[in-house]
């Protein structure tokens, strides 16, 4: 199964449960069940110093062959990310994308071209939405500027080493279909791929939700992503630029932008045990005297992070630990970390265990 997408080191069930439904074709049923424990300092108000929670209780049903295909993902989930308050699974599920976070129908008239319509995974960034899909348990600082799920339509085309896609969607899940995405990937050889992704709001959106912050949902995003895989190594460096144009009509009185970079890497020690890490930096424009809005920890703030995640998987079962550290600078009191939003660092330790069936 290629959906949900997974960067590794976790591996999906190689022998998924299938049902032959005659004229309806073969349907596959897989899933992810996992829980996590988390400890942190400088927690946000309402957050806990130590907690345990469900990270995934999801099932995936899909048909992957034929002119008409589909994918359905249902269940509960949490989405831990660096430098932000942890939202428990029951709250995250209701506040973000509901109990069916992704679901789409695919029309594939041939092997080179297809169109998907529904609740789609994002095209942007080098990290996916759910914990089991990624090298690390937590998403990174750059991911905090990206959308995760959008509703819309996407066309995909592949020809030799070139893969291209274009999508019209609702961006940060705003239910206003004014975002346009485009991506172009070139497979240099079997070990190296270079991708360019660009997207943005073509109009304006005033709806504000947990999934659709005002500033990010009215932004433009550019990614350059390079992926190298060879032997036990997977290395993915990427650059990201985001900009929010001035729009006084919706309360954005000054433009703002971010620029950042990250390197994600995974090394397979053997068929069961692997080591993964991530380092990243992000900076934002402006200052408080100009009235620049805050995109990170105050106007003009910056932050870097380091994350280390050893993983062990035996057949369908897995366990992994994680240590992460975020350091911010040029922060504005009231926008930073900690109970009073004036701290400039946060350390976390996590463990996640579960099954990919």
Short mmCIF file of C-alpha atoms in Angstrom, two decimals:
data_model
loop_
_atom_site.label_atom_id
_atom_site.label_comp_id
_atom_site.label_asym_id
_atom_site.label_seq_id
_atom_site.Cartn_x
_atom_site.Cartn_y
_atom_site.Cartn_z
CA UNK A 1 0.00 0.00 0.00
CA UNK A 2 1.29 3.46 -0.91
CA UNK A 3 -1.42 5.25 1.09
CA UNK A 4 -1.06 6.53 3.74
CA UNK A 5 2.38 7.69 2.60
CA UNK A 6 5.24 6.82 4.95
CA UNK A 7 8.80 8.17 4.95
CA UNK A 8 10.07 5.39 7.20
CA UNK A 9 11.68 3.98 9.20
CA UNK A 10 8.33 2.45 10.17
CA UNK A 11 7.06 0.00 7.55
CA UNK A 12 3.41 -0.77 6.79
CA UNK A 13 2.03 -4.31 6.90
CA UNK A 14 3.46 -6.05 3.79
CA UNK A 15 0.53 -8.50 3.77
CA UNK A 16 -2.57 -6.36 4.29
CA UNK A 17 -5.98 -7.89 4.88
CA UNK A 18 -7.94 -7.98 1.63
CA UNK A 19 -11.49 -8.77 0.61
CA UNK A 20 -12.45 -9.86 -2.91
CA UNK A 21 -15.83 -8.23 -3.58
CA UNK A 22 -16.34 -9.60 -7.09
CA UNK A 23 -17.45 -6.75 -9.36
CA UNK A 24 -16.32 -4.19 -6.76
CA UNK A 25 -12.76 -5.51 -6.89
CA UNK A 26 -10.33 -6.17 -4.06
CA UNK A 27 -10.55 -3.91 -1.01
CA UNK A 28 -7.70 -3.65 1.49
CA UNK A 29 -8.03 -2.94 5.21
CA UNK A 30 -5.05 -1.75 7.24
CA UNK A 31 -4.58 0.49 10.25
CA UNK A 32 -2.45 2.06 12.96
CA UNK A 33 -2.95 1.71 16.71
CA UNK A 34 -0.49 3.49 19.00
CA UNK A 35 -0.13 5.39 22.23
CA UNK A 36 2.46 7.81 23.50
CA UNK A 37 3.89 9.22 26.68
CA UNK A 38 5.31 12.75 26.82
CA UNK A 39 7.33 14.81 29.30
CA UNK A 40 8.10 18.49 28.74
CA UNK A 41 9.29 21.63 30.47
CA UNK A 42 8.10 25.19 29.89
CA UNK A 43 4.65 23.94 28.99
CA UNK A 44 1.85 26.17 27.74
CA UNK A 45 -1.12 27.11 29.96
CA UNK A 46 -3.50 24.17 30.20
CA UNK A 47 -0.83 21.74 28.99
CA UNK A 48 0.64 19.10 31.31
CA UNK A 49 4.24 18.45 32.29
CA UNK A 50 3.76 14.70 31.77
CA UNK A 51 0.96 12.89 29.97
CA UNK A 52 -0.05 9.75 28.13
CA UNK A 53 -2.46 9.59 25.22
CA UNK A 54 -3.64 7.78 22.13
CA UNK A 55 -1.58 8.90 19.13
CA UNK A 56 -3.35 6.76 16.51
CA UNK A 57 -6.50 4.67 16.52
CA UNK A 58 -7.13 4.61 12.79
CA UNK A 59 -8.26 2.22 10.08
CA UNK A 60 -7.60 2.58 6.34
CA UNK A 61 -9.85 1.07 3.67
CA UNK A 62 -8.88 1.33 0.03
CA UNK A 63 -9.21 0.00 -3.47
CA UNK A 64 -5.96 0.40 -5.41
CA UNK A 65 -6.63 -1.27 -8.78
CA UNK A 66 -8.90 -0.30 -11.66
CA UNK A 67 -10.12 2.85 -13.32
CA UNK A 68 -12.01 3.89 -10.19
CA UNK A 69 -10.26 3.67 -6.83
CA UNK A 70 -10.75 5.13 -3.37
CA UNK A 71 -9.11 5.69 0.01
CA UNK A 72 -10.85 6.12 3.38
CA UNK A 73 -9.12 6.90 6.67
CA UNK A 74 -11.15 6.91 9.89
CA UNK A 75 -10.45 7.10 13.61
CA UNK A 76 -8.82 9.24 16.28
CA UNK A 77 -5.36 10.82 16.31
CA UNK A 78 -3.09 13.37 17.92
CA UNK A 79 -0.59 15.51 16.03
CA UNK A 80 2.28 16.51 18.34
CA UNK A 81 4.58 19.20 16.94
CA UNK A 82 7.59 21.04 18.30
CA UNK A 83 7.16 24.25 20.23
CA UNK A 84 3.37 24.09 20.44
CA UNK A 85 0.96 22.90 23.12
CA UNK A 86 0.04 19.21 23.01
CA UNK A 87 -3.61 18.62 22.11
CA UNK A 88 -5.06 15.30 23.29
CA UNK A 89 -6.38 12.91 20.64
CA UNK A 90 -10.07 13.43 21.42
CA UNK A 91 -9.63 17.20 21.21
CA UNK A 92 -7.35 17.12 18.16
CA UNK A 93 -9.73 14.88 16.23
CA UNK A 94 -12.70 17.17 16.78
CA UNK A 95 -10.78 20.45 16.44
CA UNK A 96 -8.95 19.60 13.22
CA UNK A 97 -10.18 17.12 10.60
CA UNK A 98 -12.81 14.97 12.32
CA UNK A 99 -13.04 11.20 12.54
CA UNK A 100 -12.54 10.89 8.77
CA UNK A 101 -9.42 13.04 8.29
CA UNK A 102 -8.72 11.84 4.76
CA UNK A 103 -11.00 10.30 2.13
CA UNK A 104 -10.94 10.56 -1.62
CA UNK A 105 -12.05 8.99 -4.88
CA UNK A 106 -9.46 8.45 -7.62
CA UNK A 107 -10.10 8.28 -11.34
CA UNK A 108 -7.13 6.60 -13.04
CA UNK A 109 -7.71 6.08 -16.78
CA UNK A 110 -4.10 4.97 -17.23
CA UNK A 111 -0.85 4.49 -15.31
CA UNK A 112 0.40 8.01 -16.06
CA UNK A 113 -2.55 10.20 -15.10
CA UNK A 114 -5.11 10.32 -12.31
CA UNK A 115 -7.46 12.75 -10.60
CA UNK A 116 -8.36 12.59 -6.91
CA UNK A 117 -11.26 14.40 -5.25
CA UNK A 118 -12.09 14.65 -1.56
CA UNK A 119 -10.22 15.26 1.70
CA UNK A 120 -6.64 15.13 0.47
CA UNK A 121 -3.21 14.95 2.09
CA UNK A 122 -1.19 18.12 1.62
CA UNK A 123 1.33 18.48 -1.19
CA UNK A 124 3.60 20.78 0.82
CA UNK A 125 6.52 19.96 3.11
CA UNK A 126 8.71 16.97 3.82
CA UNK A 127 6.69 15.68 6.78
CA UNK A 128 3.28 14.05 6.77
CA UNK A 129 0.37 14.62 9.15
CA UNK A 130 0.27 11.59 11.45
CA UNK A 131 2.98 10.25 13.76
CA UNK A 132 3.41 6.80 12.19
CA UNK A 133 4.07 8.32 8.75
CA UNK A 134 7.24 10.16 9.76
CA UNK A 135 10.80 9.61 10.93
CA UNK A 136 10.04 11.47 14.16
CA UNK A 137 7.09 11.30 16.55
CA UNK A 138 6.68 15.10 16.55
CA UNK A 139 6.40 17.30 13.49
CA UNK A 140 8.93 20.11 13.19
CA UNK A 141 9.01 23.90 13.32
CA UNK A 142 8.68 24.27 9.55
CA UNK A 143 5.63 21.99 9.57
CA UNK A 144 3.91 24.47 11.90
CA UNK A 145 3.69 26.90 8.95
CA UNK A 146 2.21 24.30 6.57
CA UNK A 147 -1.24 22.92 5.98
CA UNK A 148 -1.86 19.22 6.62
CA UNK A 149 -5.20 18.25 5.05
CA UNK A 150 -7.25 20.07 2.44
CA UNK A 151 -10.51 19.48 0.62
CA UNK A 152 -10.41 19.77 -3.14
CA UNK A 153 -9.35 18.23 -6.42
CA UNK A 154 -5.86 17.23 -7.54
CA UNK A 155 -4.51 16.05 -10.89
CA UNK A 156 -1.34 13.95 -11.01
CA UNK A 157 0.82 13.11 -14.02
CA UNK A 158 3.94 10.93 -14.34
CA UNK A 159 6.21 10.57 -17.34
CA UNK A 160 9.57 8.88 -16.93
CA UNK A 161 11.54 10.72 -14.22
CA UNK A 162 9.03 13.59 -14.04
CA UNK A 163 6.07 13.70 -11.64
CA UNK A 164 3.79 16.74 -11.66
CA UNK A 165 0.65 17.68 -9.77
CA UNK A 166 -1.75 20.60 -9.53
CA UNK A 167 -4.51 21.09 -6.98
CA UNK A 168 -7.38 23.48 -6.31
CA UNK A 169 -8.40 23.22 -2.66
CA UNK A 170 -9.35 24.97 0.57
CA UNK A 171 -5.79 25.41 1.87
CA UNK A 172 -5.75 25.11 5.64
CA UNK A 173 -9.12 23.32 5.71
CA UNK A 174 -11.03 26.61 5.58
CA UNK A 175 -13.92 25.36 3.41
CA UNK A 176 -13.17 28.21 0.98
CA UNK A 177 -11.77 26.85 -2.26
CA UNK A 178 -9.28 29.55 -3.17
CA UNK A 179 -5.92 27.81 -2.79
CA UNK A 180 -3.89 26.64 -5.78
CA UNK A 181 -0.96 24.21 -5.47
CA UNK A 182 1.58 22.98 -7.98
CA UNK A 183 4.44 20.52 -7.63
CA UNK A 184 7.17 19.18 -9.90
CA UNK A 185 9.51 16.33 -8.96
CA UNK A 186 12.46 15.04 -10.96
CA UNK A 187 13.97 11.63 -10.20
CA UNK A 188 17.64 12.24 -11.02
CA UNK A 189 18.32 8.54 -10.56
CA UNK A 190 17.05 5.73 -8.35
CA UNK A 191 18.68 7.32 -5.28
CA UNK A 192 18.03 11.05 -5.73
CA UNK A 193 14.90 13.15 -6.24
CA UNK A 194 14.50 16.92 -6.39
CA UNK A 195 11.07 18.49 -5.82
CA UNK A 196 9.69 22.01 -6.19
CA UNK A 197 6.34 22.88 -4.61
CA UNK A 198 4.52 26.21 -4.60
CA UNK A 199 1.08 27.19 -3.39
CA UNK A 200 -0.97 30.01 -2.00
CA UNK A 201 -4.28 31.67 -1.34
CA UNK A 202 -5.46 33.29 -4.58
CA UNK A 203 -8.02 35.49 -2.80
CA UNK A 204 -8.60 35.89 0.95
CA UNK A 205 -10.05 33.83 3.79
CA UNK A 206 -11.53 35.19 7.00
CA UNK A 207 -12.57 31.93 8.64
CA UNK A 208 -10.36 31.09 11.64
CA UNK A 209 -10.21 27.61 13.20
CA UNK A 210 -7.60 25.43 14.90
CA UNK A 211 -6.69 24.05 11.47
CA UNK A 212 -6.95 27.41 9.66
CA UNK A 213 -5.10 30.24 11.45
CA UNK A 214 -5.79 33.60 9.81
CA UNK A 215 -2.19 34.38 8.85
CA UNK A 216 -1.15 30.96 7.57
CA UNK A 217 -4.41 30.48 5.67
CA UNK A 218 -3.75 33.70 3.74
CA UNK A 219 -0.13 32.89 2.96
CA UNK A 220 1.98 31.68 0.04
CA UNK A 221 4.42 28.78 0.49
CA UNK A 222 7.42 27.60 -1.52
CA UNK A 223 9.38 24.39 -0.90
CA UNK A 224 12.52 22.93 -2.42
CA UNK A 225 13.00 19.34 -1.26
CA UNK A 226 15.84 16.96 -2.05
CA UNK A 227 15.70 13.28 -1.09
CA UNK A 228 18.65 10.88 -1.13
CA UNK A 229 18.26 7.17 -0.40
CA UNK A 230 21.17 4.78 -0.50
CA UNK A 231 21.66 1.58 1.45
CA UNK A 232 20.63 2.18 5.07
CA UNK A 233 20.45 5.96 4.65
CA UNK A 234 17.55 8.27 3.86
CA UNK A 235 18.47 11.97 3.92
CA UNK A 236 16.03 14.79 3.14
CA UNK A 237 17.16 18.42 3.30
CA UNK A 238 14.60 21.06 2.39
CA UNK A 239 14.09 24.81 2.27
CA UNK A 240 10.85 26.65 2.90
CA UNK A 241 9.70 30.22 2.36
CA UNK A 242 6.30 31.55 3.41
CA UNK A 243 4.83 35.02 3.01
CA UNK A 244 1.66 36.68 4.25
CA UNK A 245 0.71 39.77 2.22
CA UNK A 246 -0.76 42.86 3.83
CA UNK A 247 -4.57 42.85 3.73
CA UNK A 248 -6.22 45.38 6.03
CA UNK A 249 -9.66 44.22 4.94
CA UNK A 250 -9.21 41.03 6.98
CA UNK A 251 -7.09 42.48 9.79
CA UNK A 252 -3.58 41.88 8.42
CA UNK A 253 -2.13 45.39 8.58
CA UNK A 254 1.47 44.46 7.77
CA UNK A 255 3.07 41.79 5.63
CA UNK A 256 5.19 39.05 7.20
CA UNK A 257 7.32 36.14 6.07
CA UNK A 258 9.36 33.18 7.25
CA UNK A 259 12.38 31.40 5.83
CA UNK A 260 13.69 28.11 7.12
CA UNK A 261 15.55 24.94 6.38
CA UNK A 262 15.68 21.44 7.78
CA UNK A 263 17.56 18.19 7.36
CA UNK A 264 15.80 14.92 8.18
CA UNK A 265 17.80 11.70 8.19
CA UNK A 266 17.27 8.05 9.02
CA UNK A 267 19.82 5.22 9.30
CA UNK A 268 18.76 1.57 9.39
CA UNK A 269 21.13 -0.23 11.76
CA UNK A 270 19.51 -3.53 10.79
CA UNK A 271 16.13 -4.77 9.58
CA UNK A 272 14.50 -3.95 12.94
CA UNK A 273 16.38 -1.04 14.51
CA UNK A 274 16.93 2.44 13.10
CA UNK A 275 18.04 5.90 14.17
CA UNK A 276 16.40 9.09 12.91
CA UNK A 277 17.11 12.74 13.50
CA UNK A 278 16.06 16.21 12.44
CA UNK A 279 17.72 19.62 12.70
CA UNK A 280 16.00 22.79 11.55
CA UNK A 281 16.03 26.57 11.67
CA UNK A 282 13.31 29.11 10.94
CA UNK A 283 13.30 32.89 11.11
CA UNK A 284 10.58 35.49 10.62
CA UNK A 285 10.49 39.08 9.41
CA UNK A 286 9.60 42.37 11.06
CA UNK A 287 9.46 43.79 14.57
CA UNK A 288 6.87 44.99 17.06
CA UNK A 289 7.40 48.70 16.28
CA UNK A 290 6.35 48.11 12.66
CA UNK A 291 3.24 46.22 13.70
CA UNK A 292 4.36 43.04 11.95
CA UNK A 293 2.17 40.06 12.88
CA UNK A 294 3.72 37.09 14.66
CA UNK A 295 4.30 33.91 12.67
CA UNK A 296 6.54 32.14 15.20
CA UNK A 297 7.25 33.55 18.69
CA UNK A 298 6.71 37.25 18.00
CA UNK A 299 7.58 39.56 15.09
CA UNK A 300 11.15 38.95 13.90
CA UNK A 301 11.58 35.88 16.09
CA UNK A 302 13.75 32.91 15.21
CA UNK A 303 14.04 29.32 16.40
CA UNK A 304 16.08 26.19 15.88
CA UNK A 305 15.46 22.62 16.93
CA UNK A 306 17.10 19.23 17.15
CA UNK A 307 15.25 15.90 17.42
CA UNK A 308 16.56 12.35 17.87
CA UNK A 309 14.32 9.29 17.43
CA UNK A 310 15.50 5.66 17.75
CA UNK A 311 12.94 3.15 16.44
CA UNK A 312 12.52 -0.61 16.81
CA UNK A 313 9.97 -2.54 14.73
CA UNK A 314 9.30 -6.27 14.87
CA UNK A 315 6.85 -7.38 12.21
CA UNK A 316 3.70 -5.34 12.92
CA UNK A 317 4.77 -4.02 16.34
CA UNK A 318 6.93 -0.98 17.00
CA UNK A 319 8.32 1.15 19.80
CA UNK A 320 10.32 4.35 19.56
CA UNK A 321 11.65 7.04 21.84
CA UNK A 322 12.32 10.69 21.16
CA UNK A 323 14.29 13.59 22.59
CA UNK A 324 13.68 17.07 21.20
CA UNK A 325 14.84 20.57 22.01
CA UNK A 326 13.61 23.94 20.72
CA UNK A 327 15.50 27.20 21.23
CA UNK A 328 13.94 30.53 20.27
CA UNK A 329 15.50 33.99 20.04
CA UNK A 330 14.36 37.58 19.38
CA UNK A 331 11.04 36.60 20.95
CA UNK A 332 8.27 38.90 22.13
CA UNK A 333 6.83 38.35 25.64
CA UNK A 334 3.33 37.01 25.28
CA UNK A 335 4.18 35.05 22.13
CA UNK A 336 6.92 32.69 23.32
CA UNK A 337 6.96 29.44 25.30
CA UNK A 338 5.95 28.55 28.85
CA UNK A 339 3.04 29.33 31.15
CA UNK A 340 3.57 33.10 30.77
CA UNK A 341 4.67 32.88 27.12
CA UNK A 342 8.08 34.37 27.97
CA UNK A 343 10.39 31.33 27.94
CA UNK A 344 12.76 30.77 25.04
CA UNK A 345 13.34 27.01 25.12
CA UNK A 346 11.50 23.73 25.49
CA UNK A 347 12.77 20.17 25.95
CA UNK A 348 10.64 17.08 25.46
CA UNK A 349 11.03 13.34 25.89
CA UNK A 350 8.52 10.96 24.28
CA UNK A 351 7.90 7.27 23.79
CA UNK A 352 5.43 5.80 21.30
CA UNK A 353 4.44 2.16 20.90
CA UNK A 354 1.87 0.43 18.77
CA UNK A 355 1.01 -1.75 15.82
CA UNK A 356 0.66 -1.22 12.07
CA UNK A 357 -1.77 -3.92 10.99
#
